[in-house]
C-alpha positions as a Python dict, from the first residue, in 0.01 Angstrom:
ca = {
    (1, 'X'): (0, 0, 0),
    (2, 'X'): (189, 303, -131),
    (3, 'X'): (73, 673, -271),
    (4, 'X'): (64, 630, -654),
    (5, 'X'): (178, 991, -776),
    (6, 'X'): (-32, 1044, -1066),
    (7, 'X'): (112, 1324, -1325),
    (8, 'X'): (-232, 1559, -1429),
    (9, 'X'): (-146, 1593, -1812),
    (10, 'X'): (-156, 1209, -1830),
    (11, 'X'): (-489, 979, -1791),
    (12, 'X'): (-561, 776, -1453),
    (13, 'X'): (-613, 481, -1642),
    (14, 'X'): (-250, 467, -1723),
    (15, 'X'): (-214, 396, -1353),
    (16, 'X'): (-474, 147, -1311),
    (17, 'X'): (-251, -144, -1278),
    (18, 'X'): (-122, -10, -1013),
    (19, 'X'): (-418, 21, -830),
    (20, 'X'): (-594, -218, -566),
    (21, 'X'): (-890, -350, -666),
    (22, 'X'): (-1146, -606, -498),
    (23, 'X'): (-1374, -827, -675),
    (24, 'X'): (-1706, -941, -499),
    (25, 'X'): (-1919, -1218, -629),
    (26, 'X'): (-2205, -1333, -418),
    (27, 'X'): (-2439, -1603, -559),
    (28, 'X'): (-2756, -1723, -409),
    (29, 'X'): (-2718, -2106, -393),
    (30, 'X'): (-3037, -2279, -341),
    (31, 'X'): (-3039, -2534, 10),
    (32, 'X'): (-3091, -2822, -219),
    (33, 'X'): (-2809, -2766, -491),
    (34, 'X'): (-2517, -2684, -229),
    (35, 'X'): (-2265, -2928, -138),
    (36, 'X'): (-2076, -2707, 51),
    (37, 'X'): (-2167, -2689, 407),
    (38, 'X'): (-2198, -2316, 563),
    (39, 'X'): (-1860, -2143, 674),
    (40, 'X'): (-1661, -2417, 524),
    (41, 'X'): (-1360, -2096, 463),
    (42, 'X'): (-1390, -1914, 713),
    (43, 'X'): (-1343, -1554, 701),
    (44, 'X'): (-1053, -1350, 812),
    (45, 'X'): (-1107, -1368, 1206),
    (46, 'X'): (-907, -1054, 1291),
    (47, 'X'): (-1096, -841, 1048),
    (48, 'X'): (-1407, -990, 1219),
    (49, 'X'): (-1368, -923, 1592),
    (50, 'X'): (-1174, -551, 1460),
    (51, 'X'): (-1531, -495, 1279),
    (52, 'X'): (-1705, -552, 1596),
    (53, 'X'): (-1472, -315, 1836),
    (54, 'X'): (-1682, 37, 1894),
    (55, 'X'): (-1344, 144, 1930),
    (56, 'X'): (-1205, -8, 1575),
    (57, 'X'): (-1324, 282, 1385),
    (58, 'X'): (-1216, 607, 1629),
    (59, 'X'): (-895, 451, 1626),
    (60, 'X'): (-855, 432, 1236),
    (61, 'X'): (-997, 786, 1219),
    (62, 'X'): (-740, 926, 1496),
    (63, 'X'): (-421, 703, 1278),
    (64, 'X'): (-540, 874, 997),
    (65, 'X'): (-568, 1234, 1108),
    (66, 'X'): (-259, 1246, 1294),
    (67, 'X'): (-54, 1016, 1062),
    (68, 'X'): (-218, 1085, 733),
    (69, 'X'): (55, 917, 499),
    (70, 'X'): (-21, 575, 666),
    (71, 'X'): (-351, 581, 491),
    (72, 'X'): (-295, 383, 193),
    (73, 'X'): (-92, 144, 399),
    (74, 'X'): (-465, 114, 641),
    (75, 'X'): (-636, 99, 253),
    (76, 'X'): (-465, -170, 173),
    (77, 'X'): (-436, -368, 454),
    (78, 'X'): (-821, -377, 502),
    (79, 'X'): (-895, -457, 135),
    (80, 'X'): (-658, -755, 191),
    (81, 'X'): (-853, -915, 505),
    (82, 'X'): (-1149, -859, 305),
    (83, 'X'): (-1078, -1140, 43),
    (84, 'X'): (-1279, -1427, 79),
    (85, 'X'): (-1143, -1757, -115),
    (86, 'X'): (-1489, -1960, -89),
    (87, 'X'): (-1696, -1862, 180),
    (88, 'X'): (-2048, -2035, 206),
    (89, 'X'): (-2319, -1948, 508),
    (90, 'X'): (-2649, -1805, 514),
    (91, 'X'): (-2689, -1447, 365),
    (92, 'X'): (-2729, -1209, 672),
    (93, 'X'): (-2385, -1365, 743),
    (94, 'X'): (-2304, -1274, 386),
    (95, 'X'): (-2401, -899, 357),
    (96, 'X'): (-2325, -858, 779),
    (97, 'X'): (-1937, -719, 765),
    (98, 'X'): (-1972, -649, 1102),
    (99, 'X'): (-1961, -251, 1109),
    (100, 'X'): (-2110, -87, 1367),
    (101, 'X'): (-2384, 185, 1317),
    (102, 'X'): (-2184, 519, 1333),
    (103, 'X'): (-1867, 393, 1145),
    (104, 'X'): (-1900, 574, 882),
    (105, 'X'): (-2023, 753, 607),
    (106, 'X'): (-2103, 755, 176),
    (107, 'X'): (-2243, 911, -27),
    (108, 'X'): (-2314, 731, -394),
    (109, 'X'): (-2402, 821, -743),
    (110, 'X'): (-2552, 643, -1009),
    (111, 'X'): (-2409, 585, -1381),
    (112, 'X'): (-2559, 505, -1676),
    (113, 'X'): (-2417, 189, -1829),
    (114, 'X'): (-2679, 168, -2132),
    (115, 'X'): (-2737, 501, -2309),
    (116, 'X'): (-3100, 600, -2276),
    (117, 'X'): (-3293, 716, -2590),
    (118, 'X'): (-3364, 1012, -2402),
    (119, 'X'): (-2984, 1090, -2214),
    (120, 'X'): (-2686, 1232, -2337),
    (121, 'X'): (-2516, 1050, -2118),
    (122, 'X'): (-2346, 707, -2233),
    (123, 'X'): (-2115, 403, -2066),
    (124, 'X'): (-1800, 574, -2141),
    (125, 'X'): (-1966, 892, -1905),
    (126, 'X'): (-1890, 589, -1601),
    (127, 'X'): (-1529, 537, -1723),
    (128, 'X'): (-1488, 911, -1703),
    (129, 'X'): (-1612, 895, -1380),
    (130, 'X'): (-1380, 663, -1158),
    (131, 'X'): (-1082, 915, -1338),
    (132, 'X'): (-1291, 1209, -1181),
    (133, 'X'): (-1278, 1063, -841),
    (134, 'X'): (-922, 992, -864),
    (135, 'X'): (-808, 1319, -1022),
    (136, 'X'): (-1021, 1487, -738),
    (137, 'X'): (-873, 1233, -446),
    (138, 'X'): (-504, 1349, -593),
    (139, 'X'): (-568, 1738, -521),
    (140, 'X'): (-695, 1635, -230),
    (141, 'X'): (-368, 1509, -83),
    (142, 'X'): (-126, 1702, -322),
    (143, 'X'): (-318, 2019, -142),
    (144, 'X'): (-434, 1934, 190),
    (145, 'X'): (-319, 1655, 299),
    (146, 'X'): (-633, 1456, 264),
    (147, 'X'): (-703, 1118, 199),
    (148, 'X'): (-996, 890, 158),
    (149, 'X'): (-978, 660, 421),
    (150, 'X'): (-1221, 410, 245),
    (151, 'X'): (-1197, 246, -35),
    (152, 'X'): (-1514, 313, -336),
    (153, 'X'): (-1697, 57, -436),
    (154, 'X'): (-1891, -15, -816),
    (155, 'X'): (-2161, -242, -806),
    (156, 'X'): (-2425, -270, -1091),
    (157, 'X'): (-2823, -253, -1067),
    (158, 'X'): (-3103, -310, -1299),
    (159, 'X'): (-3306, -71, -1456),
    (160, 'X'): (-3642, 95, -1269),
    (161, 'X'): (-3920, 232, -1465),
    (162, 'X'): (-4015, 486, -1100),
    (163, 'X'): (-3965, 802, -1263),
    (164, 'X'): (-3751, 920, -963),
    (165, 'X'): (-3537, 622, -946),
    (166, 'X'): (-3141, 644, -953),
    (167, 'X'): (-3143, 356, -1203),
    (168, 'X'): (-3475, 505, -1450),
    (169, 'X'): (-3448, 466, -1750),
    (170, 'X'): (-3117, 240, -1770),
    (171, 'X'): (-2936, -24, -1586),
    (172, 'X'): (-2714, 140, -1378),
    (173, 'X'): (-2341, 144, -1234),
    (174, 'X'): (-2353, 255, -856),
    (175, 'X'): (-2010, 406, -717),
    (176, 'X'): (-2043, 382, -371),
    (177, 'X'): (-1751, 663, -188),
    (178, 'X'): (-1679, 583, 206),
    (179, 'X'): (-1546, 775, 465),
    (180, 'X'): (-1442, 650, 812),
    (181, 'X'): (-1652, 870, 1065),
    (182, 'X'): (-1389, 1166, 1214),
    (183, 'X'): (-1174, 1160, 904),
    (184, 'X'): (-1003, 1506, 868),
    (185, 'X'): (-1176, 1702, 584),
    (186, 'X'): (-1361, 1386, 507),
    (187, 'X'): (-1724, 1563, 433),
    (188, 'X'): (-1579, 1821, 257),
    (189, 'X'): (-1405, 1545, 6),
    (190, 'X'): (-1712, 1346, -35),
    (191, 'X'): (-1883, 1693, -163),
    (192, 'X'): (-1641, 1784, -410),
    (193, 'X'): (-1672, 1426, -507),
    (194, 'X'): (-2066, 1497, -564),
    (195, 'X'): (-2023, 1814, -728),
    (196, 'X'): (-1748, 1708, -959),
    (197, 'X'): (-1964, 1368, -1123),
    (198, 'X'): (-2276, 1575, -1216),
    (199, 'X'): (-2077, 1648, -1512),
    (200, 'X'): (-2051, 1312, -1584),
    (201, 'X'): (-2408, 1232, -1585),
    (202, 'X'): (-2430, 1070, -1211),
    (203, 'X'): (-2771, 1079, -988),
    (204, 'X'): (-2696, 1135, -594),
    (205, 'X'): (-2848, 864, -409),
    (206, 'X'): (-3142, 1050, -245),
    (207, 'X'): (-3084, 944, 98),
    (208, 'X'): (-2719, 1027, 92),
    (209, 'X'): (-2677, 1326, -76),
    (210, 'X'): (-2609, 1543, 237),
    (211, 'X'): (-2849, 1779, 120),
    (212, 'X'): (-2672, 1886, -171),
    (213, 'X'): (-2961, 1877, -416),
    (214, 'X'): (-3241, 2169, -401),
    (215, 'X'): (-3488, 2312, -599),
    (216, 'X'): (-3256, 2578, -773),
    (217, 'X'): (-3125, 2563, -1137),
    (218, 'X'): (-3377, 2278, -1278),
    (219, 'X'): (-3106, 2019, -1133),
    (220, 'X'): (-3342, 1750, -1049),
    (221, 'X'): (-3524, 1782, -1357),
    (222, 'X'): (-3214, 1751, -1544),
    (223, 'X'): (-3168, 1458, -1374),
    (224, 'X'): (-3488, 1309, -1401),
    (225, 'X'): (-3613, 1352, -1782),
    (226, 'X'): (-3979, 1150, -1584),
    (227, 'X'): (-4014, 1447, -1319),
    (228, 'X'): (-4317, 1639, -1438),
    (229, 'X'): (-4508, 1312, -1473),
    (230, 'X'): (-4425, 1222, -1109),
    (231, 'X'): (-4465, 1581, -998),
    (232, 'X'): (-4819, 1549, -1141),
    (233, 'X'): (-4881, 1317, -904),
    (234, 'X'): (-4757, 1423, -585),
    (235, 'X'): (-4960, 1737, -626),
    (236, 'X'): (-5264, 1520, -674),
    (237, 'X'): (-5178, 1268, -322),
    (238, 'X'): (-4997, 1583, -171),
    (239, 'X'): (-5340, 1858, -218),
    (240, 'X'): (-5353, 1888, 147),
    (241, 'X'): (-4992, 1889, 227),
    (242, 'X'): (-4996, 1530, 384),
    (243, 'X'): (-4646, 1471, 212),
    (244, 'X'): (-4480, 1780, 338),
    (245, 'X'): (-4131, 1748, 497),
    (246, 'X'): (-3813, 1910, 538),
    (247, 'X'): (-3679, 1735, 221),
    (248, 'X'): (-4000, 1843, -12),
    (249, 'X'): (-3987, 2158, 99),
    (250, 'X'): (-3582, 2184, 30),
    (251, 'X'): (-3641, 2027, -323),
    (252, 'X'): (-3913, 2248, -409),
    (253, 'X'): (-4190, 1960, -448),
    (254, 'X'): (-4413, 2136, -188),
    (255, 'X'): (-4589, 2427, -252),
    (256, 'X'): (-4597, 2634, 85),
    (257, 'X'): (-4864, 2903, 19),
    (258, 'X'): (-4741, 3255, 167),
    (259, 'X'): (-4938, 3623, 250),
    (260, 'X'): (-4733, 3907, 313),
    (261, 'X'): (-4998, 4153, 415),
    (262, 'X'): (-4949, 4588, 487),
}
């Protein structure tokens, strides 16, 4: 685990094999068809009791901030007791990694990976992407020092035909960016990561978006080529205000009426 220095005028994805990457493939094996009997490999045991430590996590987040150059070293490290050879058991034991609630935090956006009739946007907008996040992770350290002390992850998702769904209209590659909880400079990273992949044709996951998005410039219905339809809608279930919240009211979907009177 060692800081790649990446020269600007050249692309990231002449560094690639350099990089650390992490394959995941979980299949769903019916009871039946499985000869394997659950937990047969087990999984690293170290990186299972360290998941379960409240402490784990405060003491990552205090290596990093005072010893920021470890982080890749940390990176790495964890990606390796991640690897699982052949591990079979039932699938809360799959998808449970052991992190505890408040150990950190994401945001994600959502890439097209087939080019809608109605988008601009194509596959090679994704590739464009994952050099975005790395061109923006480089200033971050080259300029202040900071680092992402997660790794991101790209996992892929089906098309949705809901009209405000991150996947509409295409079947979709989500980039997933962590943050250990207390890492120096961490949420302002994860915003410049946000702001920096509109460009690129990405949709913020709307419940981790930090309230980035509002009701200004037409954003979300750039986004959302389906949004009058659904707006259409909501004002017909919303005519008394039933679905009014903090987050309507930020994105502009409720219609607060106002009297300014003398």
């Amino acid at each position: 685990g060692h800081v790649i220095h990446m020269d600007p005028s050249e692309p990231p994805e002449t560094y690639y094999p350099n990089f650390h990457t992490l394959h995941f493939e979980m299949n769903i094996t019916p009871r039946k068809q499985s000869n394997s009997k659950p937990g047969t490999t087990p999984r690293n045991w170290l990186a299972a009791l360290f998941g379960k430590l409240d402490l784990s996590f405060e003491l990552l987040a205090c290596l990093s901030n005072y010893f920021p150059k470890i982080v890749p070293w940390l990176v790495h490290e964890g990606m390796d007791a991640l690897e699982d050879q052949n591990y079979v058991a039932k699938s809360y034991d799959i998808y449970n990694l052991g992190l505890n609630g408040d150990a950190g935090f994401a945001n994600e956006i959502g890439f097209p990976v087939q080019a809608p009739s109605n988008s601009q946007f194509t596959p090679e907008h994704l590739v464009s992407a994952i050099n975005s996040i790395h061109r923006v992770a480089q200033t971050a350290r080259l300029q202040g020092a900071q680092y992402q002390t997660s790794p991101f992850a790209v996992r892929f998702v089906r098309r949705s035909s809901a009209f405000l769904s991150m996947m509409n209209g295409t079947d979709t590659a989500m980039i997933e960016l962590d943050m250990i909880t207390g890492t120096y400079g961490g949420q302002e990273i994860v915003n410049r990561q946000q702001k920096s992949l509109y460009q690129h044709g990405g949709r913020p996951h709307w419940g981790l978006e930090f309230d980035q998005l509002t009701g200004s410039n037409g954003l979300v219905q750039r986004l959302y080529p389906e949004f009058d339809k659904w707006k259409h809608v909501y004002d017909q279930l919303n005519s008394c205000g039933t679905f009014d919240n903090k987050t309507t009211i930020r994105l502009g979907f409720s219609e607060l009426p106002y009297v300014r009177k003398g």
